[in-house]
Amino acid sequence: MLGTQMRTHWLPAKVLHPLKQLPEYLLEDRPRTFFLLVTVADRADLLAGLVQSDQRGPVHRNRNSIDELRTCFAEPDDLRSRMGSKFPVGSEFERLRALKNEPQYVVKVEKRANSTSFMRKITLGRTRNHDIVLRDPSVSKFHASFEVLENDEVLLHDHGSRNLTRVNGISISRPTRVYPGDDISFGKVRATLCTDRGLWHSLRNVA
Protein backbone atom coordinates (compact mmCIF):
# COMPACT_ATOMS: atom_id res chain seq x y z
CA MET A 1 0.00 0.00 0.00
CA LEU A 2 0.96 3.64 -0.35
CA GLY A 3 3.32 4.86 2.34
CA THR A 4 3.30 8.20 4.16
CA GLN A 5 6.29 9.42 2.15
CA MET A 6 4.42 9.18 -1.16
CA ARG A 7 1.44 11.06 0.19
CA THR A 8 3.71 13.79 1.52
CA HIS A 9 5.76 14.31 -1.63
CA TRP A 10 3.09 14.13 -4.34
CA LEU A 11 0.37 16.76 -4.81
CA PRO A 12 -2.51 17.54 -5.12
CA ALA A 13 -4.53 15.30 -2.83
CA LYS A 14 -7.75 16.16 -4.71
CA VAL A 15 -6.36 14.25 -7.72
CA LEU A 16 -4.41 11.49 -5.99
CA HIS A 17 -6.82 10.42 -3.25
CA PRO A 18 -9.90 9.77 -5.47
CA LEU A 19 -7.74 7.93 -8.00
CA LYS A 20 -6.17 5.72 -5.33
CA GLN A 21 -9.63 4.82 -3.96
CA LEU A 22 -11.01 3.88 -7.39
CA PRO A 23 -11.70 0.13 -7.80
CA GLU A 24 -9.55 -1.41 -10.50
CA TYR A 25 -12.51 -2.64 -12.56
CA LEU A 26 -13.78 0.94 -12.87
CA LEU A 27 -10.34 2.15 -13.87
CA GLU A 28 -10.21 -0.36 -16.72
CA ASP A 29 -13.58 0.82 -18.07
CA ARG A 30 -12.56 4.49 -18.31
CA PRO A 31 -10.94 6.15 -21.32
CA ARG A 32 -7.21 6.50 -20.74
CA THR A 33 -6.20 9.75 -19.07
CA PHE A 34 -2.70 11.25 -19.24
CA PHE A 35 -0.90 13.18 -16.52
CA LEU A 36 2.37 15.06 -16.11
CA LEU A 37 4.29 14.66 -12.88
CA VAL A 38 6.22 17.92 -12.57
CA THR A 39 9.19 18.11 -10.19
CA VAL A 40 8.54 21.13 -7.96
CA ALA A 41 11.23 20.91 -5.24
CA ASP A 42 11.90 24.38 -3.71
CA ARG A 43 10.14 26.14 -6.62
CA ALA A 44 7.23 28.12 -5.20
CA ASP A 45 6.50 30.01 -8.44
CA LEU A 46 6.41 26.80 -10.44
CA LEU A 47 4.01 25.23 -7.94
CA ALA A 48 1.78 28.34 -7.96
CA GLY A 49 1.44 28.20 -11.74
CA LEU A 50 0.43 24.55 -11.68
CA VAL A 51 -2.16 25.20 -8.97
CA GLN A 52 -3.52 28.05 -11.11
CA SER A 53 -3.82 25.66 -14.06
CA ASP A 54 -5.92 23.26 -11.99
CA GLN A 55 -8.20 25.96 -10.64
CA ARG A 56 -9.52 26.81 -14.12
CA GLY A 57 -11.06 23.39 -14.61
CA PRO A 58 -11.32 21.35 -17.81
CA VAL A 59 -13.04 22.06 -21.10
CA HIS A 60 -15.30 19.08 -21.84
CA ARG A 61 -15.05 18.11 -25.49
CA ASN A 62 -15.54 15.00 -27.57
CA ARG A 63 -12.16 13.46 -28.37
CA ASN A 64 -13.62 11.99 -31.56
CA SER A 65 -14.62 15.39 -32.96
CA ILE A 66 -12.96 16.91 -36.01
CA ASP A 67 -11.23 19.37 -33.68
CA GLU A 68 -9.11 16.48 -32.41
CA LEU A 69 -7.72 15.42 -35.76
CA ARG A 70 -3.95 15.40 -35.99
CA THR A 71 -2.67 18.85 -36.92
CA CYS A 72 0.69 17.74 -38.33
CA PHE A 73 0.46 16.09 -41.73
CA ALA A 74 4.04 14.80 -41.84
CA GLU A 75 4.74 11.56 -40.03
CA PRO A 76 5.71 12.43 -36.43
CA ASP A 77 9.11 11.50 -35.09
CA ASP A 78 9.32 8.36 -32.98
CA LEU A 79 12.59 8.38 -31.06
CA ARG A 80 12.08 4.84 -29.77
CA SER A 81 11.75 3.40 -33.26
CA ARG A 82 14.42 5.59 -34.86
CA MET A 83 17.15 5.15 -32.25
CA GLY A 84 16.40 1.61 -31.10
CA SER A 85 18.58 0.40 -28.22
CA LYS A 86 20.42 3.76 -28.09
CA PHE A 87 17.29 5.48 -26.82
CA PRO A 88 17.03 5.41 -23.00
CA VAL A 89 13.68 3.82 -22.16
CA GLY A 90 12.25 2.80 -18.80
CA SER A 91 8.86 1.41 -17.91
CA GLU A 92 6.19 3.73 -16.58
CA PHE A 93 6.10 1.98 -13.21
CA GLU A 94 9.91 2.01 -12.84
CA ARG A 95 9.99 5.74 -13.56
CA LEU A 96 7.19 6.53 -11.10
CA ARG A 97 8.83 4.38 -8.44
CA ALA A 98 12.08 6.31 -8.88
CA LEU A 99 10.19 9.56 -8.23
CA LYS A 100 8.51 8.42 -5.01
CA ASN A 101 10.67 10.61 -2.73
CA GLU A 102 10.75 13.68 -4.96
CA PRO A 103 8.16 16.48 -4.64
CA GLN A 104 5.85 16.17 -7.65
CA TYR A 105 2.75 18.04 -8.76
CA VAL A 106 0.39 15.85 -10.77
CA VAL A 107 -1.39 17.81 -13.50
CA LYS A 108 -3.83 16.35 -16.02
CA VAL A 109 -2.93 16.76 -19.69
CA GLU A 110 -6.16 18.40 -20.87
CA LYS A 111 -7.65 21.63 -22.24
CA ARG A 112 -8.68 24.09 -19.56
CA ALA A 113 -11.37 26.73 -19.27
CA ASN A 114 -10.39 30.28 -20.32
CA SER A 115 -7.36 29.06 -22.25
CA THR A 116 -6.80 31.51 -25.11
CA SER A 117 -4.39 29.25 -26.93
CA PHE A 118 -4.89 26.71 -29.74
CA MET A 119 -8.03 24.64 -29.30
CA ARG A 120 -6.53 21.56 -30.95
CA LYS A 121 -3.52 21.46 -28.64
CA ILE A 122 -2.93 21.32 -24.90
CA THR A 123 -0.47 24.16 -24.60
CA LEU A 124 2.28 24.65 -22.07
CA GLY A 125 4.27 27.77 -21.25
CA ARG A 126 5.25 30.41 -18.75
CA THR A 127 2.24 32.69 -19.22
CA ARG A 128 -1.14 32.10 -17.61
CA ASN A 129 -3.16 31.79 -20.84
CA HIS A 130 -1.84 28.24 -21.35
CA ASP A 131 -3.44 24.99 -20.30
CA ILE A 132 -0.39 23.98 -18.23
CA VAL A 133 1.45 26.92 -16.68
CA LEU A 134 5.13 26.45 -15.78
CA ARG A 135 6.37 29.60 -14.06
CA ASP A 136 10.09 29.19 -14.51
CA PRO A 137 12.60 31.52 -16.24
CA SER A 138 13.90 28.65 -18.38
CA VAL A 139 10.43 28.03 -19.85
CA SER A 140 9.37 30.10 -22.86
CA LYS A 141 6.11 32.05 -22.91
CA PHE A 142 4.78 29.48 -25.38
CA HIS A 143 7.10 26.53 -24.97
CA ALA A 144 5.40 23.33 -26.12
CA SER A 145 2.10 21.54 -26.60
CA PHE A 146 0.58 18.08 -26.45
CA GLU A 147 -1.94 16.40 -28.71
CA VAL A 148 -3.85 13.38 -27.40
CA LEU A 149 -5.31 11.51 -30.36
CA GLU A 150 -8.29 9.19 -30.28
CA ASN A 151 -6.05 6.09 -30.43
CA ASP A 152 -4.34 7.23 -27.18
CA GLU A 153 -1.26 8.30 -29.11
CA VAL A 154 0.37 11.39 -27.58
CA LEU A 155 2.34 13.88 -29.66
CA LEU A 156 4.64 16.50 -28.16
CA HIS A 157 5.44 19.67 -30.10
CA ASP A 158 8.21 22.17 -29.30
CA HIS A 159 7.31 25.69 -30.43
CA GLY A 160 10.74 27.17 -30.99
CA SER A 161 11.53 27.40 -27.27
CA ARG A 162 14.78 29.07 -26.30
CA ASN A 163 15.84 26.36 -23.85
CA LEU A 164 14.49 23.38 -25.78
CA THR A 165 12.18 20.50 -25.04
CA ARG A 166 13.87 17.16 -24.40
CA VAL A 167 12.52 13.62 -24.27
CA ASN A 168 14.71 11.30 -22.21
CA GLY A 169 17.55 13.79 -22.66
CA ILE A 170 17.19 14.19 -26.44
CA SER A 171 16.00 17.55 -27.80
CA ILE A 172 13.11 17.52 -30.25
CA SER A 173 12.43 19.87 -33.15
CA ARG A 174 9.34 18.34 -34.76
CA PRO A 175 6.19 16.63 -33.49
CA THR A 176 7.32 13.59 -31.54
CA ARG A 177 5.50 10.59 -30.11
CA VAL A 178 5.85 10.33 -26.35
CA TYR A 179 5.00 7.40 -24.12
CA PRO A 180 4.08 6.81 -20.47
CA GLY A 181 7.26 6.82 -18.42
CA ASP A 182 9.10 9.26 -20.68
CA ASP A 183 11.19 11.89 -18.90
CA ILE A 184 10.37 15.26 -20.50
CA SER A 185 12.27 18.51 -19.84
CA PHE A 186 10.91 21.95 -20.66
CA GLY A 187 13.98 24.11 -20.20
CA LYS A 188 15.09 23.26 -16.67
CA VAL A 189 11.69 21.94 -15.58
CA ARG A 190 11.50 18.15 -15.48
CA ALA A 191 8.31 16.18 -15.86
CA THR A 192 7.20 12.60 -16.45
CA LEU A 193 4.32 11.52 -18.65
CA CYS A 194 2.10 8.87 -17.09
CA THR A 195 -1.38 7.37 -17.38
CA ASP A 196 -4.15 7.10 -14.82
CA ARG A 197 -3.49 3.34 -14.74
CA GLY A 198 0.22 3.77 -14.09
CA LEU A 199 -0.44 6.37 -11.42
CA TRP A 200 -3.08 4.16 -9.78
CA HIS A 201 -0.72 1.18 -9.60
CA SER A 202 2.04 3.37 -8.16
CA LEU A 203 -0.25 4.82 -5.50
CA ARG A 204 -1.43 1.33 -4.56
CA ASN A 205 1.84 -0.56 -4.67
CA VAL A 206 4.77 1.77 -3.98
CA ALA A 207 5.74 1.78 -0.33
PDB file of C-alpha atoms in Angstrom:
ATOM      1  CA  MET A   1       0.000   0.000   0.000  1.00  0.00           C
ATOM      2  CA  LEU A   2       0.960   3.637  -0.345  1.00  0.00           C
ATOM      3  CA  GLY A   3       3.319   4.861   2.345  1.00  0.00           C
ATOM      4  CA  THR A   4       3.303   8.197   4.155  1.00  0.00           C
ATOM      5  CA  GLN A   5       6.289   9.423   2.150  1.00  0.00           C
ATOM      6  CA  MET A   6       4.423   9.176  -1.156  1.00  0.00           C
ATOM      7  CA  ARG A   7       1.435  11.062   0.187  1.00  0.00           C
ATOM      8  CA  THR A   8       3.715  13.793   1.524  1.00  0.00           C
ATOM      9  CA  HIS A   9       5.764  14.308  -1.630  1.00  0.00           C
ATOM     10  CA  TRP A  10       3.091  14.127  -4.342  1.00  0.00           C
ATOM     11  CA  LEU A  11       0.375  16.759  -4.814  1.00  0.00           C
ATOM     12  CA  PRO A  12      -2.505  17.537  -5.120  1.00  0.00           C
ATOM     13  CA  ALA A  13      -4.532  15.298  -2.830  1.00  0.00           C
ATOM     14  CA  LYS A  14      -7.754  16.158  -4.713  1.00  0.00           C
ATOM     15  CA  VAL A  15      -6.362  14.246  -7.717  1.00  0.00           C
ATOM     16  CA  LEU A  16      -4.414  11.493  -5.993  1.00  0.00           C
ATOM     17  CA  HIS A  17      -6.822  10.422  -3.252  1.00  0.00           C
ATOM     18  CA  PRO A  18      -9.903   9.765  -5.469  1.00  0.00           C
ATOM     19  CA  LEU A  19      -7.737   7.930  -8.002  1.00  0.00           C
ATOM     20  CA  LYS A  20      -6.175   5.724  -5.329  1.00  0.00           C
ATOM     21  CA  GLN A  21      -9.625   4.816  -3.964  1.00  0.00           C
ATOM     22  CA  LEU A  22     -11.012   3.883  -7.389  1.00  0.00           C
ATOM     23  CA  PRO A  23     -11.704   0.134  -7.797  1.00  0.00           C
ATOM     24  CA  GLU A  24      -9.553  -1.409 -10.495  1.00  0.00           C
ATOM     25  CA  TYR A  25     -12.510  -2.642 -12.558  1.00  0.00           C
ATOM     26  CA  LEU A  26     -13.783   0.944 -12.873  1.00  0.00           C
ATOM     27  CA  LEU A  27     -10.338   2.145 -13.874  1.00  0.00           C
ATOM     28  CA  GLU A  28     -10.208  -0.357 -16.723  1.00  0.00           C
ATOM     29  CA  ASP A  29     -13.576   0.823 -18.069  1.00  0.00           C
ATOM     30  CA  ARG A  30     -12.556   4.489 -18.311  1.00  0.00           C
ATOM     31  CA  PRO A  31     -10.942   6.151 -21.323  1.00  0.00           C
ATOM     32  CA  ARG A  32      -7.211   6.504 -20.741  1.00  0.00           C
ATOM     33  CA  THR A  33      -6.197   9.752 -19.067  1.00  0.00           C
ATOM     34  CA  PHE A  34      -2.704  11.245 -19.239  1.00  0.00           C
ATOM     35  CA  PHE A  35      -0.897  13.179 -16.518  1.00  0.00           C
ATOM     36  CA  LEU A  36       2.365  15.057 -16.114  1.00  0.00           C
ATOM     37  CA  LEU A  37       4.288  14.655 -12.878  1.00  0.00           C
ATOM     38  CA  VAL A  38       6.215  17.919 -12.573  1.00  0.00           C
ATOM     39  CA  THR A  39       9.187  18.112 -10.193  1.00  0.00           C
ATOM     40  CA  VAL A  40       8.544  21.126  -7.957  1.00  0.00           C
ATOM     41  CA  ALA A  41      11.226  20.914  -5.240  1.00  0.00           C
ATOM     42  CA  ASP A  42      11.896  24.382  -3.707  1.00  0.00           C
ATOM     43  CA  ARG A  43      10.141  26.142  -6.621  1.00  0.00           C
ATOM     44  CA  ALA A  44       7.234  28.118  -5.199  1.00  0.00           C
ATOM     45  CA  ASP A  45       6.498  30.009  -8.443  1.00  0.00           C
ATOM     46  CA  LEU A  46       6.406  26.801 -10.443  1.00  0.00           C
ATOM     47  CA  LEU A  47       4.007  25.226  -7.945  1.00  0.00           C
ATOM     48  CA  ALA A  48       1.781  28.338  -7.958  1.00  0.00           C
ATOM     49  CA  GLY A  49       1.441  28.203 -11.741  1.00  0.00           C
ATOM     50  CA  LEU A  50       0.433  24.551 -11.676  1.00  0.00           C
ATOM     51  CA  VAL A  51      -2.156  25.198  -8.970  1.00  0.00           C
ATOM     52  CA  GLN A  52      -3.518  28.049 -11.105  1.00  0.00           C
ATOM     53  CA  SER A  53      -3.817  25.655 -14.062  1.00  0.00           C
ATOM     54  CA  ASP A  54      -5.917  23.256 -11.993  1.00  0.00           C
ATOM     55  CA  GLN A  55      -8.202  25.957 -10.643  1.00  0.00           C
ATOM     56  CA  ARG A  56      -9.519  26.813 -14.116  1.00  0.00           C
ATOM     57  CA  GLY A  57     -11.062  23.386 -14.609  1.00  0.00           C
ATOM     58  CA  PRO A  58     -11.321  21.350 -17.814  1.00  0.00           C
ATOM     59  CA  VAL A  59     -13.044  22.061 -21.098  1.00  0.00           C
ATOM     60  CA  HIS A  60     -15.298  19.080 -21.836  1.00  0.00           C
ATOM     61  CA  ARG A  61     -15.054  18.113 -25.488  1.00  0.00           C
ATOM     62  CA  ASN A  62     -15.538  14.995 -27.566  1.00  0.00           C
ATOM     63  CA  ARG A  63     -12.161  13.463 -28.366  1.00  0.00           C
ATOM     64  CA  ASN A  64     -13.623  11.994 -31.556  1.00  0.00           C
ATOM     65  CA  SER A  65     -14.615  15.391 -32.960  1.00  0.00           C
ATOM     66  CA  ILE A  66     -12.958  16.908 -36.014  1.00  0.00           C
ATOM     67  CA  ASP A  67     -11.227  19.366 -33.682  1.00  0.00           C
ATOM     68  CA  GLU A  68      -9.108  16.476 -32.408  1.00  0.00           C
ATOM     69  CA  LEU A  69      -7.718  15.415 -35.762  1.00  0.00           C
ATOM     70  CA  ARG A  70      -3.947  15.403 -35.994  1.00  0.00           C
ATOM     71  CA  THR A  71      -2.666  18.846 -36.917  1.00  0.00           C
ATOM     72  CA  CYS A  72       0.688  17.740 -38.330  1.00  0.00           C
ATOM     73  CA  PHE A  73       0.461  16.090 -41.728  1.00  0.00           C
ATOM     74  CA  ALA A  74       4.036  14.804 -41.836  1.00  0.00           C
ATOM     75  CA  GLU A  75       4.742  11.557 -40.029  1.00  0.00           C
ATOM     76  CA  PRO A  76       5.711  12.435 -36.434  1.00  0.00           C
ATOM     77  CA  ASP A  77       9.108  11.501 -35.094  1.00  0.00           C
ATOM     78  CA  ASP A  78       9.320   8.360 -32.982  1.00  0.00           C
ATOM     79  CA  LEU A  79      12.590   8.377 -31.058  1.00  0.00           C
ATOM     80  CA  ARG A  80      12.080   4.839 -29.771  1.00  0.00           C
ATOM     81  CA  SER A  81      11.752   3.398 -33.261  1.00  0.00           C
ATOM     82  CA  ARG A  82      14.423   5.592 -34.864  1.00  0.00           C
ATOM     83  CA  MET A  83      17.150   5.146 -32.246  1.00  0.00           C
ATOM     84  CA  GLY A  84      16.398   1.611 -31.100  1.00  0.00           C
ATOM     85  CA  SER A  85      18.576   0.404 -28.218  1.00  0.00           C
ATOM     86  CA  LYS A  86      20.424   3.756 -28.092  1.00  0.00           C
ATOM     87  CA  PHE A  87      17.290   5.480 -26.818  1.00  0.00           C
ATOM     88  CA  PRO A  88      17.030   5.407 -22.999  1.00  0.00           C
ATOM     89  CA  VAL A  89      13.681   3.817 -22.161  1.00  0.00           C
ATOM     90  CA  GLY A  90      12.250   2.796 -18.801  1.00  0.00           C
ATOM     91  CA  SER A  91       8.859   1.406 -17.911  1.00  0.00           C
ATOM     92  CA  GLU A  92       6.190   3.726 -16.578  1.00  0.00           C
ATOM     93  CA  PHE A  93       6.104   1.976 -13.212  1.00  0.00           C
ATOM     94  CA  GLU A  94       9.908   2.013 -12.842  1.00  0.00           C
ATOM     95  CA  ARG A  95       9.987   5.737 -13.558  1.00  0.00           C
ATOM     96  CA  LEU A  96       7.190   6.531 -11.100  1.00  0.00           C
ATOM     97  CA  ARG A  97       8.829   4.383  -8.444  1.00  0.00           C
ATOM     98  CA  ALA A  98      12.085   6.310  -8.882  1.00  0.00           C
ATOM     99  CA  LEU A  99      10.190   9.559  -8.227  1.00  0.00           C
ATOM    100  CA  LYS A 100       8.514   8.425  -5.005  1.00  0.00           C
ATOM    101  CA  ASN A 101      10.668  10.605  -2.732  1.00  0.00           C
ATOM    102  CA  GLU A 102      10.750  13.682  -4.964  1.00  0.00           C
ATOM    103  CA  PRO A 103       8.160  16.485  -4.639  1.00  0.00           C
ATOM    104  CA  GLN A 104       5.848  16.173  -7.655  1.00  0.00           C
ATOM    105  CA  TYR A 105       2.754  18.038  -8.761  1.00  0.00           C
ATOM    106  CA  VAL A 106       0.388  15.855 -10.768  1.00  0.00           C
ATOM    107  CA  VAL A 107      -1.389  17.810 -13.503  1.00  0.00           C
ATOM    108  CA  LYS A 108      -3.829  16.352 -16.017  1.00  0.00           C
ATOM    109  CA  VAL A 109      -2.931  16.757 -19.686  1.00  0.00           C
ATOM    110  CA  GLU A 110      -6.157  18.404 -20.871  1.00  0.00           C
ATOM    111  CA  LYS A 111      -7.648  21.625 -22.236  1.00  0.00           C
ATOM    112  CA  ARG A 112      -8.678  24.095 -19.560  1.00  0.00           C
ATOM    113  CA  ALA A 113     -11.373  26.734 -19.275  1.00  0.00           C
ATOM    114  CA  ASN A 114     -10.389  30.279 -20.318  1.00  0.00           C
ATOM    115  CA  SER A 115      -7.361  29.065 -22.255  1.00  0.00           C
ATOM    116  CA  THR A 116      -6.803  31.512 -25.106  1.00  0.00           C
ATOM    117  CA  SER A 117      -4.388  29.246 -26.933  1.00  0.00           C
ATOM    118  CA  PHE A 118      -4.887  26.712 -29.743  1.00  0.00           C
ATOM    119  CA  MET A 119      -8.034  24.642 -29.305  1.00  0.00           C
ATOM    120  CA  ARG A 120      -6.530  21.558 -30.949  1.00  0.00           C
ATOM    121  CA  LYS A 121      -3.524  21.456 -28.642  1.00  0.00           C
ATOM    122  CA  ILE A 122      -2.934  21.324 -24.902  1.00  0.00           C
ATOM    123  CA  THR A 123      -0.474  24.164 -24.600  1.00  0.00           C
ATOM    124  CA  LEU A 124       2.284  24.655 -22.065  1.00  0.00           C
ATOM    125  CA  GLY A 125       4.269  27.768 -21.252  1.00  0.00           C
ATOM    126  CA  ARG A 126       5.253  30.409 -18.750  1.00  0.00           C
ATOM    127  CA  THR A 127       2.236  32.687 -19.217  1.00  0.00           C
ATOM    128  CA  ARG A 128      -1.137  32.098 -17.614  1.00  0.00           C
ATOM    129  CA  ASN A 129      -3.156  31.791 -20.843  1.00  0.00           C
ATOM    130  CA  HIS A 130      -1.841  28.242 -21.352  1.00  0.00           C
ATOM    131  CA  ASP A 131      -3.437  24.985 -20.295  1.00  0.00           C
ATOM    132  CA  ILE A 132      -0.391  23.980 -18.232  1.00  0.00           C
ATOM    133  CA  VAL A 133       1.450  26.918 -16.678  1.00  0.00           C
ATOM    134  CA  LEU A 134       5.126  26.454 -15.782  1.00  0.00           C
ATOM    135  CA  ARG A 135       6.371  29.597 -14.064  1.00  0.00           C
ATOM    136  CA  ASP A 136      10.092  29.189 -14.513  1.00  0.00           C
ATOM    137  CA  PRO A 137      12.602  31.525 -16.242  1.00  0.00           C
ATOM    138  CA  SER A 138      13.898  28.653 -18.382  1.00  0.00           C
ATOM    139  CA  VAL A 139      10.427  28.028 -19.848  1.00  0.00           C
ATOM    140  CA  SER A 140       9.374  30.104 -22.864  1.00  0.00           C
ATOM    141  CA  LYS A 141       6.107  32.048 -22.907  1.00  0.00           C
ATOM    142  CA  PHE A 142       4.776  29.477 -25.380  1.00  0.00           C
ATOM    143  CA  HIS A 143       7.095  26.535 -24.970  1.00  0.00           C
ATOM    144  CA  ALA A 144       5.400  23.331 -26.124  1.00  0.00           C
ATOM    145  CA  SER A 145       2.104  21.542 -26.604  1.00  0.00           C
ATOM    146  CA  PHE A 146       0.578  18.082 -26.448  1.00  0.00           C
ATOM    147  CA  GLU A 147      -1.936  16.402 -28.706  1.00  0.00           C
ATOM    148  CA  VAL A 148      -3.845  13.384 -27.405  1.00  0.00           C
ATOM    149  CA  LEU A 149      -5.305  11.506 -30.358  1.00  0.00           C
ATOM    150  CA  GLU A 150      -8.295   9.192 -30.281  1.00  0.00           C
ATOM    151  CA  ASN A 151      -6.052   6.093 -30.427  1.00  0.00           C
ATOM    152  CA  ASP A 152      -4.342   7.225 -27.184  1.00  0.00           C
ATOM    153  CA  GLU A 153      -1.259   8.303 -29.114  1.00  0.00           C
ATOM    154  CA  VAL A 154       0.368  11.392 -27.584  1.00  0.00           C
ATOM    155  CA  LEU A 155       2.344  13.880 -29.665  1.00  0.00           C
ATOM    156  CA  LEU A 156       4.639  16.496 -28.161  1.00  0.00           C
ATOM    157  CA  HIS A 157       5.442  19.675 -30.102  1.00  0.00           C
ATOM    158  CA  ASP A 158       8.207  22.166 -29.298  1.00  0.00           C
ATOM    159  CA  HIS A 159       7.306  25.687 -30.432  1.00  0.00           C
ATOM    160  CA  GLY A 160      10.744  27.168 -30.986  1.00  0.00           C
ATOM    161  CA  SER A 161      11.527  27.399 -27.272  1.00  0.00           C
ATOM    162  CA  ARG A 162      14.780  29.071 -26.296  1.00  0.00           C
ATOM    163  CA  ASN A 163      15.843  26.360 -23.845  1.00  0.00           C
ATOM    164  CA  LEU A 164      14.493  23.382 -25.778  1.00  0.00           C
ATOM    165  CA  THR A 165      12.184  20.497 -25.040  1.00  0.00           C
ATOM    166  CA  ARG A 166      13.870  17.158 -24.397  1.00  0.00           C
ATOM    167  CA  VAL A 167      12.521  13.619 -24.266  1.00  0.00           C
ATOM    168  CA  ASN A 168      14.714  11.299 -22.210  1.00  0.00           C
ATOM    169  CA  GLY A 169      17.551  13.788 -22.664  1.00  0.00           C
ATOM    170  CA  ILE A 170      17.188  14.186 -26.443  1.00  0.00           C
ATOM    171  CA  SER A 171      16.001  17.546 -27.803  1.00  0.00           C
ATOM    172  CA  ILE A 172      13.105  17.522 -30.250  1.00  0.00           C
ATOM    173  CA  SER A 173      12.428  19.873 -33.147  1.00  0.00           C
ATOM    174  CA  ARG A 174       9.341  18.341 -34.756  1.00  0.00           C
ATOM    175  CA  PRO A 175       6.188  16.632 -33.489  1.00  0.00           C
ATOM    176  CA  THR A 176       7.322  13.593 -31.536  1.00  0.00           C
ATOM    177  CA  ARG A 177       5.498  10.590 -30.109  1.00  0.00           C
ATOM    178  CA  VAL A 178       5.854  10.334 -26.352  1.00  0.00           C
ATOM    179  CA  TYR A 179       5.001   7.403 -24.116  1.00  0.00           C
ATOM    180  CA  PRO A 180       4.079   6.811 -20.475  1.00  0.00           C
ATOM    181  CA  GLY A 181       7.260   6.823 -18.415  1.00  0.00           C
ATOM    182  CA  ASP A 182       9.103   9.264 -20.681  1.00  0.00           C
ATOM    183  CA  ASP A 183      11.191  11.893 -18.905  1.00  0.00           C
ATOM    184  CA  ILE A 184      10.372  15.261 -20.502  1.00  0.00           C
ATOM    185  CA  SER A 185      12.269  18.506 -19.841  1.00  0.00           C
ATOM    186  CA  PHE A 186      10.908  21.953 -20.657  1.00  0.00           C
ATOM    187  CA  GLY A 187      13.983  24.114 -20.204  1.00  0.00           C
ATOM    188  CA  LYS A 188      15.091  23.258 -16.666  1.00  0.00           C
ATOM    189  CA  VAL A 189      11.694  21.940 -15.576  1.00  0.00           C
ATOM    190  CA  ARG A 190      11.505  18.154 -15.479  1.00  0.00           C
ATOM    191  CA  ALA A 191       8.313  16.176 -15.863  1.00  0.00           C
ATOM    192  CA  THR A 192       7.204  12.602 -16.445  1.00  0.00           C
ATOM    193  CA  LEU A 193       4.319  11.523 -18.651  1.00  0.00           C
ATOM    194  CA  CYS A 194       2.097   8.873 -17.093  1.00  0.00           C
ATOM    195  CA  THR A 195      -1.380   7.374 -17.382  1.00  0.00           C
ATOM    196  CA  ASP A 196      -4.153   7.100 -14.821  1.00  0.00           C
ATOM    197  CA  ARG A 197      -3.494   3.345 -14.737  1.00  0.00           C
ATOM    198  CA  GLY A 198       0.216   3.770 -14.093  1.00  0.00           C
ATOM    199  CA  LEU A 199      -0.443   6.365 -11.425  1.00  0.00           C
ATOM    200  CA  TRP A 200      -3.084   4.163  -9.784  1.00  0.00           C
ATOM    201  CA  HIS A 201      -0.723   1.182  -9.601  1.00  0.00           C
ATOM    202  CA  SER A 202       2.044   3.374  -8.164  1.00  0.00           C
ATOM    203  CA  LEU A 203      -0.247   4.824  -5.504  1.00  0.00           C
ATOM    204  CA  ARG A 204      -1.435   1.333  -4.564  1.00  0.00           C
ATOM    205  CA  ASN A 205       1.844  -0.564  -4.667  1.00  0.00           C
ATOM    206  CA  VAL A 206       4.770   1.768  -3.979  1.00  0.00           C
ATOM    207  CA  ALA A 207       5.743   1.777  -0.333  1.00  0.00           C
TER     208      ALA A 207
END
